[in-house]
C-alpha positions as CSV (number, residue, x, y, z in Angstrom):
1,M,0.2,0.4,-14.2
2,E,3.7,1.4,-14.6
3,L,4.5,3.1,-11.3
4,I,3.7,2.4,-7.8
5,M,4.9,4.6,-5.0
6,R,4.3,3.9,-1.4
7,I,4.5,6.4,1.3
8,M,4.7,5.6,5.0
9,L,1.6,7.6,6.2
10,L,-0.6,5.8,8.6
11,K,0.2,5.8,12.3
12,W,2.6,2.9,13.3
13,G,2.8,1.8,16.9
14,G,5.6,3.7,18.4
15,A,6.7,5.4,15.1
16,K,7.5,9.0,15.0
17,Y,5.5,11.2,12.5
18,Q,7.4,12.5,9.5
19,N,7.6,15.9,8.2
20,T,8.0,14.8,4.6
21,P,6.6,11.8,2.9
22,V,8.9,8.9,2.3
23,L,8.8,7.8,-1.4
24,F,10.0,4.6,-3.2
25,S,9.1,2.6,-6.2
26,K,7.7,-0.7,-6.9
27,F,8.1,-2.3,-10.3
28,N,5.8,-4.3,-12.7
29,N,7.4,-7.6,-11.8
30,A,5.8,-7.3,-8.3
31,L,2.3,-6.6,-9.5
32,I,-0.4,-9.3,-9.4
33,G,-4.1,-9.5,-9.8
34,P,-6.8,-9.8,-7.1
35,E,-7.1,-13.6,-7.4
36,D,-3.4,-14.4,-7.9
37,E,-1.1,-16.1,-5.5
38,I,1.5,-14.2,-3.6
39,Y,5.0,-15.8,-4.0
40,K,7.0,-16.5,-0.9
41,S,10.6,-16.5,-2.3
42,D,13.3,-18.4,-0.5
43,A,15.2,-15.2,-0.4
44,T,13.2,-14.0,2.6
45,E,12.3,-15.4,5.9
46,K,10.2,-12.4,6.9
47,L,7.4,-11.8,4.5
48,D,4.8,-9.3,5.7
49,Y,1.5,-7.8,4.7
50,E,0.3,-4.2,4.5
51,V,-3.2,-3.1,3.6
52,E,-3.2,0.2,1.8
53,L,-5.7,2.5,0.1
54,A,-4.5,2.7,-3.6
55,V,-5.1,5.9,-5.5
56,V,-5.3,5.5,-9.3
57,I,-4.3,8.6,-11.3
58,G,-6.7,9.5,-14.2
59,A,-5.0,12.5,-15.7
60,K,-1.5,13.8,-16.3
61,A,-0.6,15.6,-13.1
62,S,2.2,18.1,-12.8
63,K,2.6,20.8,-10.2
64,V,-0.9,20.2,-8.9
65,K,-2.4,22.3,-6.2
66,K,-3.9,20.5,-3.3
67,E,-7.3,22.0,-3.7
68,D,-7.4,20.6,-7.3
69,A,-5.8,17.2,-6.5
70,L,-9.0,15.1,-6.5
71,D,-9.7,16.2,-10.1
72,Y,-6.7,14.1,-11.1
73,I,-7.9,10.8,-9.6
74,A,-9.6,8.1,-11.7
75,G,-10.6,6.1,-8.6
76,Y,-9.5,4.0,-5.7
77,T,-8.7,0.3,-5.1
78,I,-6.9,-1.8,-2.6
79,G,-3.2,-2.7,-2.5
80,N,-1.2,-5.2,-0.4
81,D,2.3,-3.8,-0.1
82,I,3.9,-7.2,0.6
83,S,7.3,-6.5,2.2
84,A,10.3,-8.8,2.8
85,R,11.4,-7.2,6.1
86,D,14.8,-8.9,6.3
87,L,15.7,-7.6,2.8
88,Q,14.0,-4.2,3.4
89,K,16.0,-3.5,6.6
90,R,19.5,-4.6,5.5
91,T,20.1,-1.4,3.6
92,P,18.9,2.3,4.0
93,Q,17.0,1.9,0.7
94,W,13.9,-0.4,0.8
95,L,13.6,-1.3,-2.9
96,Q,14.8,-4.9,-2.6
97,G,12.4,-5.7,0.2
98,K,9.5,-4.2,-1.7
99,S,9.8,-5.5,-5.3
100,L,10.1,-9.3,-5.1
101,D,8.4,-11.1,-8.0
102,H,4.6,-11.6,-7.7
103,T,4.1,-9.9,-4.3
104,T,1.9,-7.0,-4.8
105,P,-1.8,-7.7,-5.2
106,I,-4.0,-4.8,-6.5
107,G,-7.8,-4.9,-6.9
108,P,-10.3,-6.3,-6.9
109,W,-11.6,-3.3,-9.1
110,I,-11.4,0.5,-9.2
111,V,-14.1,2.5,-7.5
112,T,-14.6,5.8,-9.2
113,T,-14.4,9.1,-7.4
114,S,-18.3,9.5,-7.9
115,E,-18.6,6.6,-5.5
116,I,-16.0,7.8,-2.9
117,N,-16.0,11.6,-2.6
118,D,-13.9,11.6,0.6
119,P,-10.9,9.2,0.6
120,G,-10.1,10.5,4.0
121,N,-12.7,8.6,6.0
122,L,-12.7,4.9,5.0
123,S,-12.4,1.9,7.3
124,I,-9.3,-0.2,6.5
125,K,-8.6,-3.7,7.7
126,S,-6.5,-6.8,7.3
127,Y,-6.8,-10.5,8.3
128,V,-4.5,-13.5,8.1
129,N,-6.3,-16.8,8.0
130,G,-9.4,-15.0,9.3
131,E,-7.4,-13.5,12.3
132,P,-7.8,-9.8,12.6
133,R,-4.5,-8.1,12.2
134,Q,-5.0,-4.4,11.1
135,S,-8.0,-2.1,11.8
136,S,-8.0,1.7,11.3
137,N,-9.4,4.5,9.2
138,T,-7.8,6.6,6.4
139,K,-8.6,9.7,8.5
140,Q,-5.5,8.6,10.5
141,L,-3.2,9.4,7.4
142,I,-0.5,11.7,8.4
143,F,-0.6,13.1,4.9
144,D,-4.0,13.1,3.2
145,V,-4.5,12.0,-0.5
146,Q,-4.7,15.6,-1.8
147,Y,-1.4,16.6,-0.1
148,L,0.3,13.5,-1.6
149,I,-0.7,14.3,-5.0
150,E,0.5,17.9,-4.6
151,F,3.7,16.8,-3.1
152,I,4.6,14.1,-5.6
153,S,3.5,16.0,-8.7
154,N,5.8,18.9,-7.7
155,L,8.7,16.4,-7.9
156,M,7.6,14.4,-11.0
157,T,4.8,14.1,-13.5
158,L,2.2,11.6,-12.7
159,D,0.6,9.8,-15.7
160,P,-2.8,8.2,-16.1
161,G,-2.6,4.6,-14.6
162,D,0.0,5.5,-12.0
163,I,-0.9,4.2,-8.6
164,I,-0.1,5.7,-5.2
165,L,-0.2,3.4,-2.2
166,T,-0.9,5.6,0.7
167,G,0.4,3.7,3.7
168,T,-0.5,1.1,6.2
169,P,-1.9,1.2,9.8
170,G,-0.4,-0.6,12.9
171,G,-0.8,-4.4,13.2
172,V,1.7,-5.7,10.6
173,G,3.3,-8.9,11.3
174,M,6.7,-7.3,12.0
175,A,5.3,-5.2,14.8
176,M,3.6,-8.1,16.7
177,N,5.2,-9.7,19.8
178,P,6.3,-12.1,18.8
179,P,6.4,-11.2,15.1
180,K,4.1,-13.2,12.9
181,F,5.3,-13.4,9.3
182,L,3.5,-14.9,6.2
183,E,4.0,-18.6,5.4
184,A,3.0,-20.8,2.5
185,D,-0.7,-21.5,2.5
186,D,-1.6,-18.4,4.5
187,L,-4.7,-16.5,3.2
188,V,-4.4,-12.7,3.4
189,T,-7.7,-10.8,3.3
190,L,-7.8,-7.0,3.0
191,E,-10.9,-4.8,3.3
192,I,-11.5,-1.1,2.7
193,D,-14.9,0.5,3.1
194,K,-16.8,1.3,-0.1
195,I,-14.2,-0.7,-2.2
196,G,-14.6,-4.3,-1.0
197,K,-12.3,-7.2,-0.3
198,L,-8.9,-8.3,-1.8
199,E,-7.9,-11.8,-0.9
200,N,-4.7,-13.8,-1.9
201,K,-3.1,-17.0,-0.9
202,V,0.6,-17.3,-0.2
203,I,2.6,-20.1,-2.0
204,A,6.2,-21.1,-1.7
205,K,8.2,-20.2,-4.8
């Protein structure tokens, strides 16, 4: 899994819709497994969670048409786009807030396209220490999965194993009043219909 792109897609409270997907990268240093611990670095005081449908590319994709896009998908899993909001917001580019070491759980497994024939109608939820935080459905995506593959593959070639994180719904810690950011010993649980549950503990690092 060499490439992770995340696009702001799902509806945010008060956020304006975008005419063009926003793309940025995550690197391998951020990736962790479904039972690994999320590191809370002392570089941030505002660590946040984001439940996202993760699309795993299964075939080399270049200049793909929307109507053919699902043919290039190996399957779907869950991603937690852990974000250091203070680092993310201090420059126009979000990379430093999105790629801290050991902060992006993926899993717990890949569900094939034969099991999910419509990625645009899946319940998506998050919890922190059992408290419901996010609850939505992928039908609320501003840009659907097929469009994203068309859009991205017309900019760059996608390779098998690449992952697209498709965006997060309202309910993130930053948007709460007052904000509720992640602390050491917090347990973050993500659920997506037909995929299952991704659960990771936060530790100080």
